[in-house]
Structure formats: C-alpha cells, structure tokens
C-alpha atoms as a printed R data frame, in Angstrom:
    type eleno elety resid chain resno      x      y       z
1   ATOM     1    CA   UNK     A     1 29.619 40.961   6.691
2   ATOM     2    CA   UNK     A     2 30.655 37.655   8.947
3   ATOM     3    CA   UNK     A     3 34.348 38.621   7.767
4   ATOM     4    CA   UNK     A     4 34.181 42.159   8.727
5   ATOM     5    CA   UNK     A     5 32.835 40.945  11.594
6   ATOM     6    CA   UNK     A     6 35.822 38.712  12.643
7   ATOM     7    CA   UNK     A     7 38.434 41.513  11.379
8   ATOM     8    CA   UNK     A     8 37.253 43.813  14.002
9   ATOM     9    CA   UNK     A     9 37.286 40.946  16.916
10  ATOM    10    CA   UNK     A    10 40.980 40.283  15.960
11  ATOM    11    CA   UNK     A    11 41.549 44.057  15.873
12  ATOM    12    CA   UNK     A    12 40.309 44.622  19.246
13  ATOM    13    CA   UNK     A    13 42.264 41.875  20.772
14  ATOM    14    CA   UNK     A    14 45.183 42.490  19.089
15  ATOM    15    CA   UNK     A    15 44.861 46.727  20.757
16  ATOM    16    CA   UNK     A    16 43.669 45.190  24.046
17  ATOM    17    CA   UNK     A    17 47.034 42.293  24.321
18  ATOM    18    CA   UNK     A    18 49.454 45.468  23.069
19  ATOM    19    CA   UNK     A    19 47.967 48.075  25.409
20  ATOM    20    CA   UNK     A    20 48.394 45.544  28.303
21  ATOM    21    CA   UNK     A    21 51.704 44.761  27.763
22  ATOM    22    CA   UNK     A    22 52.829 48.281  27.661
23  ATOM    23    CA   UNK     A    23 50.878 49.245  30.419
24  ATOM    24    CA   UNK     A    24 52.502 46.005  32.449
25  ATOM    25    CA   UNK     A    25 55.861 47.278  31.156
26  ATOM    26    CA   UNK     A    26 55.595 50.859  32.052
27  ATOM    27    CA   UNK     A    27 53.832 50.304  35.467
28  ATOM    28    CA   UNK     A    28 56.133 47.045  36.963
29  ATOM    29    CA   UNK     A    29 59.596 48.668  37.078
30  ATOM    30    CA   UNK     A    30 62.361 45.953  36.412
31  ATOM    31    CA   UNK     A    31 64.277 44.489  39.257
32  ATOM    32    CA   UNK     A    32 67.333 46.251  38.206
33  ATOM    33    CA   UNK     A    33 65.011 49.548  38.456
34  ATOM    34    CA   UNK     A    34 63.798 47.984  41.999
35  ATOM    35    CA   UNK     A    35 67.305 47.739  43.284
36  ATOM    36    CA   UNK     A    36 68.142 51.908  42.169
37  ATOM    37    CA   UNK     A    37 64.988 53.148  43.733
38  ATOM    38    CA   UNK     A    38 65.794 50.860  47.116
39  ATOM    39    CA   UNK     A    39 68.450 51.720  49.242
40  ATOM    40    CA   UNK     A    40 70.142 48.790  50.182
41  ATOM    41    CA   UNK     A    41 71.880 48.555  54.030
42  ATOM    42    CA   UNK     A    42 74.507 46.101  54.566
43  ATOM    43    CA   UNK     A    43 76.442 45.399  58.102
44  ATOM    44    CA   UNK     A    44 79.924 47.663  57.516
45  ATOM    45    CA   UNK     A    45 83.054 46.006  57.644
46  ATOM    46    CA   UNK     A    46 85.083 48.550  60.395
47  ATOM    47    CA   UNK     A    47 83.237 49.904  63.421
48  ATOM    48    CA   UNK     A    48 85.081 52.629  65.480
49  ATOM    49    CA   UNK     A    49 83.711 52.675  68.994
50  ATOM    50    CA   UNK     A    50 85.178 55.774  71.394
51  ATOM    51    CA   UNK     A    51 84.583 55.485  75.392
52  ATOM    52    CA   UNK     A    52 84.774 58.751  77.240
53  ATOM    53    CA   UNK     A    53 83.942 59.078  80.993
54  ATOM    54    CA   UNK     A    54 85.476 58.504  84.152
55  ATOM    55    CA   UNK     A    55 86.479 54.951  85.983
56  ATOM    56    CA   UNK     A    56 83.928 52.982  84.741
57  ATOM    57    CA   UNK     A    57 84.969 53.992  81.242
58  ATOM    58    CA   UNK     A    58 88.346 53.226  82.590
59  ATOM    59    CA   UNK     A    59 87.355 49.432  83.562
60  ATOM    60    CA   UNK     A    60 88.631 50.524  87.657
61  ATOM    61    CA   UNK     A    61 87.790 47.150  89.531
62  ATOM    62    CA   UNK     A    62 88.138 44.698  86.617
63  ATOM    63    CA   UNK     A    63 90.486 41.810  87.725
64  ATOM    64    CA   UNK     A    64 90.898 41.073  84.235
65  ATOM    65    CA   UNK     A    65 92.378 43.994  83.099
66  ATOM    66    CA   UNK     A    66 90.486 43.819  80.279
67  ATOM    67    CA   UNK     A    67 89.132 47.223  79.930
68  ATOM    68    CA   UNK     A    68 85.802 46.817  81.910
69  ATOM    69    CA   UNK     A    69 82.783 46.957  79.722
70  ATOM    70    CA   UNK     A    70 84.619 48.221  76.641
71  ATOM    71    CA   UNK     A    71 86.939 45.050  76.215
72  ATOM    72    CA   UNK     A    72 83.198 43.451  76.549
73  ATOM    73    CA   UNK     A    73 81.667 45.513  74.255
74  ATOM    74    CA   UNK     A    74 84.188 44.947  71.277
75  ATOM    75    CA   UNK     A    75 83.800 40.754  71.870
76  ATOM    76    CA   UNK     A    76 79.641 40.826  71.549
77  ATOM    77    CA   UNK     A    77 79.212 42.890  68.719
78  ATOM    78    CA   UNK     A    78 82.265 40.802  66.469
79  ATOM    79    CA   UNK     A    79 80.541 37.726  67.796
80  ATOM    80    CA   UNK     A    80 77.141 39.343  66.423
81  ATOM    81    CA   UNK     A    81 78.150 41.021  63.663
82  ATOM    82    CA   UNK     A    82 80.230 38.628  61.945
83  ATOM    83    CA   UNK     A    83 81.304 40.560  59.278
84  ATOM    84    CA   UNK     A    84 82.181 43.777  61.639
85  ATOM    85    CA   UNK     A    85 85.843 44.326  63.196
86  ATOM    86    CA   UNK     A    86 85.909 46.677  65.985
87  ATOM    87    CA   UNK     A    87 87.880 49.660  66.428
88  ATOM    88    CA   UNK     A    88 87.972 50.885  70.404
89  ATOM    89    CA   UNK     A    89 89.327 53.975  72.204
90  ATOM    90    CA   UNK     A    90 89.051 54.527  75.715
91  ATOM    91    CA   UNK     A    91 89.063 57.874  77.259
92  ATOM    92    CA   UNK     A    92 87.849 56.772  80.818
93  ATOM    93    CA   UNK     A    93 89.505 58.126  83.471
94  ATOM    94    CA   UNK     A    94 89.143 57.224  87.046
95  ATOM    95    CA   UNK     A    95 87.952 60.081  89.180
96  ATOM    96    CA   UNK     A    96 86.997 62.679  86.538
97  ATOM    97    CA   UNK     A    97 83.235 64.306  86.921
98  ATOM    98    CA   UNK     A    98 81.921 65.562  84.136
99  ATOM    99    CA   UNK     A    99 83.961 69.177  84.384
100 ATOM   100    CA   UNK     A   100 86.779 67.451  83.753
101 ATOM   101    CA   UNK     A   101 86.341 65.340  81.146
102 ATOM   102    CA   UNK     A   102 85.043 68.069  79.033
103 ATOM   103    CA   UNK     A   103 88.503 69.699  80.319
104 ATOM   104    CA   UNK     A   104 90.486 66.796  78.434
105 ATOM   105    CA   UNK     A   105 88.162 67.188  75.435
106 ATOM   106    CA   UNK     A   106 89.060 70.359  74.749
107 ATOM   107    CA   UNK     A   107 92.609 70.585  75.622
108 ATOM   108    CA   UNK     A   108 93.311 67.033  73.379
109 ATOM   109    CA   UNK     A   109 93.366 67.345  69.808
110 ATOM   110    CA   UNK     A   110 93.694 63.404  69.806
111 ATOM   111    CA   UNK     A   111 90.226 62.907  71.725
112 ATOM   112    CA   UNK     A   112 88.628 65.076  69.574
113 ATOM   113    CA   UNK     A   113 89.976 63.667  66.338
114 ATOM   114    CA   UNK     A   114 88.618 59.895  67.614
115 ATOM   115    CA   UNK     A   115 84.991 61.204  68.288
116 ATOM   116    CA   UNK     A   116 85.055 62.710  65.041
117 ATOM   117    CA   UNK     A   117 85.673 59.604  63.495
118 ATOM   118    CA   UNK     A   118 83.965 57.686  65.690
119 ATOM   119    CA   UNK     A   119 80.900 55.405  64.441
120 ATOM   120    CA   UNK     A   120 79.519 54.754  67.971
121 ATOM   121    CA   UNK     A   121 80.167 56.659  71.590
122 ATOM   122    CA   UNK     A   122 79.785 55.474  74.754
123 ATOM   123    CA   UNK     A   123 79.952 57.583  78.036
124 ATOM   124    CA   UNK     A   124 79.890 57.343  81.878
125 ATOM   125    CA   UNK     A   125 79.458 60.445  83.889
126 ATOM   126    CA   UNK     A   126 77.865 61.697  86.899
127 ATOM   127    CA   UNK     A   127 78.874 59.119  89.671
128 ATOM   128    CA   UNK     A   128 81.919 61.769  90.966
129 ATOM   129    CA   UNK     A   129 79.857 64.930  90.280
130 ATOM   130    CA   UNK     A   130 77.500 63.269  92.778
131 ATOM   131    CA   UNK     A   131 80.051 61.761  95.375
132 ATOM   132    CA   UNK     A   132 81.611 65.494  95.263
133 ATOM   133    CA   UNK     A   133 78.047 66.355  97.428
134 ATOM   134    CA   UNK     A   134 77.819 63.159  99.500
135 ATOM   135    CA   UNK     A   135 81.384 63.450 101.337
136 ATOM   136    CA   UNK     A   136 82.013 64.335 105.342
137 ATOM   137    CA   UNK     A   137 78.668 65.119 107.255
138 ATOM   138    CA   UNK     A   138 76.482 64.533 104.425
139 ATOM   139    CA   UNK     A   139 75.682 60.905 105.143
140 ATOM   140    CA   UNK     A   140 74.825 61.649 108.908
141 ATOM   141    CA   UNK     A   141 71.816 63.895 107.622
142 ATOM   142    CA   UNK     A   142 69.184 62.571 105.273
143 ATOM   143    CA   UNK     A   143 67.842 65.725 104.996
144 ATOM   144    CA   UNK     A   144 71.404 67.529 104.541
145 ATOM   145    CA   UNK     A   145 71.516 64.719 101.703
146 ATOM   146    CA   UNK     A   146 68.647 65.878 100.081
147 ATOM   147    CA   UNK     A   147 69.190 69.446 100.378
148 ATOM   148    CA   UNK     A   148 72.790 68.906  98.953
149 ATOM   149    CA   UNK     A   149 71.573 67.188  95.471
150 ATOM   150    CA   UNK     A   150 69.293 69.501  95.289
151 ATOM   151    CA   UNK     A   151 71.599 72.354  95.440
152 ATOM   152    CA   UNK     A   152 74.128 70.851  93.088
153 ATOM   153    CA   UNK     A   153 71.175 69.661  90.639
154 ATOM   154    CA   UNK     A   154 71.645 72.850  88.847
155 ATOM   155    CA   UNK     A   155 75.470 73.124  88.197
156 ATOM   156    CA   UNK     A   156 75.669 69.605  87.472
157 ATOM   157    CA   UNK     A   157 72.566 70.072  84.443
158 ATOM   158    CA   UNK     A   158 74.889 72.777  83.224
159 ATOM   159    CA   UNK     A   159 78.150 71.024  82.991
160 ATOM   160    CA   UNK     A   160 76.062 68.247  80.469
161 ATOM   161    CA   UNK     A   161 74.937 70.543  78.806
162 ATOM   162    CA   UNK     A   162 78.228 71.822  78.017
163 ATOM   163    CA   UNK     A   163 80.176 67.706  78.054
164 ATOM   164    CA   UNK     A   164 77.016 66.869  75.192
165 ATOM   165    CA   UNK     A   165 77.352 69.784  72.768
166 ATOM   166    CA   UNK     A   166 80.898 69.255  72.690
167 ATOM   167    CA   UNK     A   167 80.775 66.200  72.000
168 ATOM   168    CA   UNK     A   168 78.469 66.994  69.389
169 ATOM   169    CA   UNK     A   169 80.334 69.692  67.944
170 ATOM   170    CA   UNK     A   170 83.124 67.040  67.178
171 ATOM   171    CA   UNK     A   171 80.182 64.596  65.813
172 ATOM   172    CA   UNK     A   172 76.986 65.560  65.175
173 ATOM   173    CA   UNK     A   173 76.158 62.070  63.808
174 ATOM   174    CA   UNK     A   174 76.910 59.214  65.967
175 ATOM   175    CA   UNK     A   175 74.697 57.506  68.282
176 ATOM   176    CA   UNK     A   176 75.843 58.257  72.038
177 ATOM   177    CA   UNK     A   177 74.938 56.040  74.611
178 ATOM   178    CA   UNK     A   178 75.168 56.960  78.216
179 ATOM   179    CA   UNK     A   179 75.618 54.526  81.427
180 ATOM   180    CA   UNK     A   180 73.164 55.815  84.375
181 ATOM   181    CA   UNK     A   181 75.101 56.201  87.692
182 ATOM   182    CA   UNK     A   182 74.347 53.007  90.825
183 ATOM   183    CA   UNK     A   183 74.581 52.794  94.493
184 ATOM   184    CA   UNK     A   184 77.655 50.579  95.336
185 ATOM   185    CA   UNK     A   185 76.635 51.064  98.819
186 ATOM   186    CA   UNK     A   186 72.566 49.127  98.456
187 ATOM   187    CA   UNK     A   187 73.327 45.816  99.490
188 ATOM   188    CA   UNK     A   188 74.736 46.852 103.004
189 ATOM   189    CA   UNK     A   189 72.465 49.627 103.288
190 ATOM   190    CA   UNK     A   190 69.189 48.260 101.615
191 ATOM   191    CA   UNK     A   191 67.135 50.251 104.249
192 ATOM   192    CA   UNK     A   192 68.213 53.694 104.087
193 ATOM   193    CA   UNK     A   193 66.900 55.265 101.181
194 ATOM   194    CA   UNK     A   194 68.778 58.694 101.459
195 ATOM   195    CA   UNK     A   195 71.630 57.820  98.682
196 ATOM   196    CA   UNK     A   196 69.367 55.774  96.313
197 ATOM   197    CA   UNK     A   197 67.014 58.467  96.110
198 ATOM   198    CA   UNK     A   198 70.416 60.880  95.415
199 ATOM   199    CA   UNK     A   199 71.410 58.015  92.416
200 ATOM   200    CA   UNK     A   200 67.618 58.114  91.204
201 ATOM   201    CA   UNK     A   201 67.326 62.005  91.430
202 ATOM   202    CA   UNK     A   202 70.968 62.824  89.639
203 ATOM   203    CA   UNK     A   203 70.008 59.736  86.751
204 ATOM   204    CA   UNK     A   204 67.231 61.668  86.602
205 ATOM   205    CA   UNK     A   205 68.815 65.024  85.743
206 ATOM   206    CA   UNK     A   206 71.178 63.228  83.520
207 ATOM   207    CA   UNK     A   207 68.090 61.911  81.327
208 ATOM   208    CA   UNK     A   208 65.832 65.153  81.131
209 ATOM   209    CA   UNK     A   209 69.645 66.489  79.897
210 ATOM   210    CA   UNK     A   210 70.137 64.298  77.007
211 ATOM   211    CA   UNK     A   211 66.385 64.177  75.783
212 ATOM   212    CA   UNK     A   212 67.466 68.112  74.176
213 ATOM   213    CA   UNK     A   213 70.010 65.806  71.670
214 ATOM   214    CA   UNK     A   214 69.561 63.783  68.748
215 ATOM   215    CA   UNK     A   215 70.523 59.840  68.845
216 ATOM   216    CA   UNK     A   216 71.706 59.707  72.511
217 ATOM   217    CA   UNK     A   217 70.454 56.760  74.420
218 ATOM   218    CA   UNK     A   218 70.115 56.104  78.332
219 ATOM   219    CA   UNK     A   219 71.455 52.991  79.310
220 ATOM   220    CA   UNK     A   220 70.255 52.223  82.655
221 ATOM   221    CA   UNK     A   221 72.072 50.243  84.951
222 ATOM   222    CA   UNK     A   222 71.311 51.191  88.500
223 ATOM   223    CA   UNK     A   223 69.016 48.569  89.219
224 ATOM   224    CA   UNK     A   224 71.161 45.931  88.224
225 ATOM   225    CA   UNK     A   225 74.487 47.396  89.792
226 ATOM   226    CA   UNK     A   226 72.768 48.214  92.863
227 ATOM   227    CA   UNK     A   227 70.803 45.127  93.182
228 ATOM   228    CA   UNK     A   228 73.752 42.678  92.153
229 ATOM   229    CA   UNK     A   229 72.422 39.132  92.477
230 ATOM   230    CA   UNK     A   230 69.559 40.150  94.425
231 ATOM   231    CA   UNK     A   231 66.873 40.497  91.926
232 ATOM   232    CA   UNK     A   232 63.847 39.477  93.544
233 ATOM   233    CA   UNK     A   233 61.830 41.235  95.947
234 ATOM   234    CA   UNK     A   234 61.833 38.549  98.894
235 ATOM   235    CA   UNK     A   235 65.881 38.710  98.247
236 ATOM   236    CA   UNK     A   236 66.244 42.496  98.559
237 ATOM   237    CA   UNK     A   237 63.291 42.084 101.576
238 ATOM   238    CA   UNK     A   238 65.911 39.674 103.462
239 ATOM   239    CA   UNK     A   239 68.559 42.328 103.072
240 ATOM   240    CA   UNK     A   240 66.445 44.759 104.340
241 ATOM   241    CA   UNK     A   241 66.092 42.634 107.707
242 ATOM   242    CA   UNK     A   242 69.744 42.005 107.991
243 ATOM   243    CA   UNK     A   243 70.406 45.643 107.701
244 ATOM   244    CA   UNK     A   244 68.165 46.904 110.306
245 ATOM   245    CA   UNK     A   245 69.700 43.701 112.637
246 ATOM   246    CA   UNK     A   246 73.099 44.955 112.101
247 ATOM   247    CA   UNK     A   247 72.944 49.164 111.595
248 ATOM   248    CA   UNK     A   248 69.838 50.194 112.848
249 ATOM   249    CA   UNK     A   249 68.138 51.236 109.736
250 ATOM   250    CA   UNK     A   250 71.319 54.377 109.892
251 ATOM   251    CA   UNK     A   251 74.159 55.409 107.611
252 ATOM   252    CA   UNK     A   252 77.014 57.074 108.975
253 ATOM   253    CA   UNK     A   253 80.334 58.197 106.574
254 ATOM   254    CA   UNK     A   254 82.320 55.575 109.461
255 ATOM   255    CA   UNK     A   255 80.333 52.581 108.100
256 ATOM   256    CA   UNK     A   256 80.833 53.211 104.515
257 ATOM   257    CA   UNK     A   257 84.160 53.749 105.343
258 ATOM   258    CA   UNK     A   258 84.477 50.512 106.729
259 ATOM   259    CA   UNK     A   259 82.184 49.077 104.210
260 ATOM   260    CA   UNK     A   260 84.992 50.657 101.117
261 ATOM   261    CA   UNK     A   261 87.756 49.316 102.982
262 ATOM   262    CA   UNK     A   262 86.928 45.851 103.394
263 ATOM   263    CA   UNK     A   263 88.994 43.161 101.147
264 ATOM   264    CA   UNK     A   264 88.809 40.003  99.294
265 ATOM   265    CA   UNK     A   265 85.042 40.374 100.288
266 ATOM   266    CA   UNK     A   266 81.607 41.701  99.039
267 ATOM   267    CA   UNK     A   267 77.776 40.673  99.286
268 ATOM   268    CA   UNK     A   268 77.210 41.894  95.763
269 ATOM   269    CA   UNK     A   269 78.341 39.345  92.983
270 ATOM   270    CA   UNK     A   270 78.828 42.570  90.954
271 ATOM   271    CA   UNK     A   271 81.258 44.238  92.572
272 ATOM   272    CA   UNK     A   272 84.972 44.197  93.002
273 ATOM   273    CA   UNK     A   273 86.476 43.360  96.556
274 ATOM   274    CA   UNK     A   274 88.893 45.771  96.004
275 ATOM   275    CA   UNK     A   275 86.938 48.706  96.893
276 ATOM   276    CA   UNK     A   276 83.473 47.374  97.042
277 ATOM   277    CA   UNK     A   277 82.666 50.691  95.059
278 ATOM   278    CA   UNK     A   278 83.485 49.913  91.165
279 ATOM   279    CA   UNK     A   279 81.793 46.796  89.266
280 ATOM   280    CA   UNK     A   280 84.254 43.743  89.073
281 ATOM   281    CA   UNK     A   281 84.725 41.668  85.743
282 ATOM   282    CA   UNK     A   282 81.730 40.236  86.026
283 ATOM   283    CA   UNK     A   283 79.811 43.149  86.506
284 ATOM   284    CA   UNK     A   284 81.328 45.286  83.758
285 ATOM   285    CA   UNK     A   285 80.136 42.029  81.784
286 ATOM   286    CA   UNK     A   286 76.245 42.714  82.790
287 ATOM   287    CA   UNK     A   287 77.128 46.017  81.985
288 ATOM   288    CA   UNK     A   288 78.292 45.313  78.495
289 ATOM   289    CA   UNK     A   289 75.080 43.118  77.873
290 ATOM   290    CA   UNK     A   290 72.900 45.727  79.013
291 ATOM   291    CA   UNK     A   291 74.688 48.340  76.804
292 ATOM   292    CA   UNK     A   292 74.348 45.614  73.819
293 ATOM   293    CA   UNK     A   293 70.830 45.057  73.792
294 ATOM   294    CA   UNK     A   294 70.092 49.275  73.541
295 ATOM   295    CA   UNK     A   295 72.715 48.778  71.069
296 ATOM   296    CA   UNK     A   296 70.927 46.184  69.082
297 ATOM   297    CA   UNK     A   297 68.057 48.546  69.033
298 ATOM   298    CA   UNK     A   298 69.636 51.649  67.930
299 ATOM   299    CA   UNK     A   299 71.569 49.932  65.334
300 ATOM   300    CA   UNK     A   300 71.860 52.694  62.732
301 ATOM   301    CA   UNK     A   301 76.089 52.762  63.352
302 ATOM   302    CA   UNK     A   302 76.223 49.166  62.442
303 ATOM   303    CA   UNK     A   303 74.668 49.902  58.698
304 ATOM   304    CA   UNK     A   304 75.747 51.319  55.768
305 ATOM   305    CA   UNK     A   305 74.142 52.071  52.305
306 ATOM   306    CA   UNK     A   306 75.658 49.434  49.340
C-alpha cells in the first residue's frame, strides 16, 4: 500500500513539473518572438528638411550668409542626432505673403517634388500679409489699425487654408512646423500697443488655422524676437519710460521710417542693423533653438522602424 502510495506522489509531481514547463513555455514568448511582436525605432540615417516661406525662410538680415535659421537648423540636429545627415531646401523668399508662395508651389514642379520627399517642413508666413494692412495712414490711427486687421483677418484665414492643404496634398505625412510672425518695431515703441496687438491677433489667426491639420506645430517666436535681450519685466518697464521720454507714447509711419532706415545700429541684440526689421545671425540662431526644442518634441521624422 506504502508503494502505491509513493507511485502516485511521483506521478503527481512528475504531471505538475511537465504542465509547468509547458505552460512557462507557451505563456513567456522567446526574445526572438519579443523582438517580432515589438516594433523597433532607430534614428534614420538621411533627413530631408524643406523651408518654404518668405524672408525669414530666406535668412534676409543674416551677416553670415548662412541661410538664417535653416543653415542653423541643419548644424543642431547633426550635432544631436549623430547618426543623421541632413538634407535642406530652401524655398524662402523675401517679400512673398502667403498668396504668393502658394503661387510658386503650384507653378514649380521642383518645389513640389522636395515637399513630397521631404521628412520634415518648416514655414514662415504671415509677416507681409500683415505689413500689406499696416502701410501709409495706418500707423497714425490705432483704431484704423485695428479696424484694418480686422478686415483682412478673413482673406488672410483663407489664403492658409489654401498654402496648408497644398502643402498637404504634396505630403500628407510630414510634420510641418510654422514660425509665428514678431514686432521688429517693440523695442523703440514698447508703449504703443496698436502693432503688437496686430502681431498677437494675426499669430492668432494663423494658429486657430493650422489646429484643422494633422502634425503641424506652432513655433512661437514673437516674444523672443520682439523682446530681444530684454526679457525681464523691469527691462521692458525701462523701455517703456524711454519711449514715452522720447515719442510721446505715439507712432507715426515717419518714425518707423526713420527707425528702418537707421544703420550699423539697433537696441535689439536680435536684429540686423541693416534694416532693423529682419533677425540678424544671432537671432535666426534663437530662432533655430526655439524651432529645435518643438522639434525634439515632435520627433516622429527623426525615427524609423528597423
């Protein structure tokens, strides 16, 4: 009876040891199996960056003639990306609103070839569209100002919607990042708040536009454009003073004038002394970084599957 006993104690361990180890093997897949079911990402080795816009596309005010932001751009992510080469086009063209560089979309085979290939895109538009409504009398009038942006929010809605879906239609994949407009003008006019609520207003427009897209990003660089060097309150509060001392809390089209033509001189660190309207090397460089770190966060064009 003892024996029987101990025949059925080795049976049932003997079941118990096999039934776990088939269980283990069917229910932990291998690592081979691991790796199939796992998609693995690795940094790709050729990234094709396209720049379409207008002058600050175009690097206008760079001393360096390096491009402006884009010749940036290409350095930080090979520096980052250590694996990654970098592929850029630029399509920026001084003066263009956004009419017209849809215009040159659609009459070049070339640009629309690039986008189509493109892994990233990077835009700036806007700044002439809203320049077009702040020329002559309108920067006598704050309300004229006002009533003009609001008049020309419309149109200018429609022509993104139009610059976006074609760039879409050429790639309905890649991640677009768009630069916000600035005011050139805020560090000699800190005061008058007429064309920085215009800037805010049109960004504004520009952002409510894009949110009807997939994977297109607002970079936002008015602050830091506008602002140059003068990030802290009490800084900006000093300009205020100074402004008021010297104009009177007013604008008038004369003293921008004067303000444009001015050389070899400018009291933002971020702008070039050759018009005191478009950034300068080193401000298409805090461009770049700003563009970089939304860049960094939206990093699906960097990847690829193994």
């Amino acid at each position: 009876m003892k024996k029987k006993w101990w025949l059925v104690v080795i049976l049932i361990v003997v079941l118990a040891l096999g039934g776990g180890w088939f269980y283990f093997n069917r229910a932990t897949p291998s690592a081979k199996e691991d790796q199939v079911q796992t998609p693995q990402y690795v940094e790709k080795k050729h990234v094709k960056l396209v720049a379409l816009g207008d002058s600050l596309t175009h690097g206008q005010g760079d001393e360096t003639n390096n491009g402006g932001y884009v010749g940036v751009i290409k350095k930080k992510i090979e520096h980052h990306y250590q694996q990654t080469t970098v592929t850029t086009v630029n399509y920026g063209v001084s003066g263009d609103r956004s009419d017209q560089i849809l215009d040159r979309l659609n009459s070049q085979k070339q640009i629309r070839s690039d986008l189509a290939d493109a892994d990233v895109i990077t835009m700036t538009v806007g700044g002439n569209d809203l320049m077009q409504h702040l020329e002559a009398d309108a920067l006598e009038s704050p309300k004229k100002i006002s009533t003009d942006v609001d008049s020309a929010e419309s149109s200018y809605r429609k022509k993104l919607h139009a610059l976006f879906s074609a760039v879409r239609k050429q790639n309905p994949d890649a991640p677009i990042f768009v630069m916000s407009i600035y005011n050139p003008f805020y560090t000699y006019f800190p005061d008058v708040t007429t064309i920085s609520d215009a800037v805010a207003k049109w960004n504004q427009t520009t952002t409510s536009v894009m949110g009807d897209y997939q994977q297109m990003y607002f970079v936002d660089i008015n602050h830091l454009m506008s602002y140059g060097q003068y990030k802290t309150a009490a800084s900006r509060q000093h300009l205020v003073a100074a402004e008021k001392k010297a104009n009177g809390g007013k604008v008038s089209q004369g003293k921008v004038a004067d303000v444009m033509n001015e050389k070899d001189h400018n009291i933002n660190d971020y702008i070039s002394t050759d018009d005191n309207f478009h950034p300068n090397h080193r401000g298409y460089e805090q461009i770049a970084k700003k563009l970089f770190t939304a860049m960094k966060e939206h990093n699906s064009w960097e990847y690829t599957k193994r």
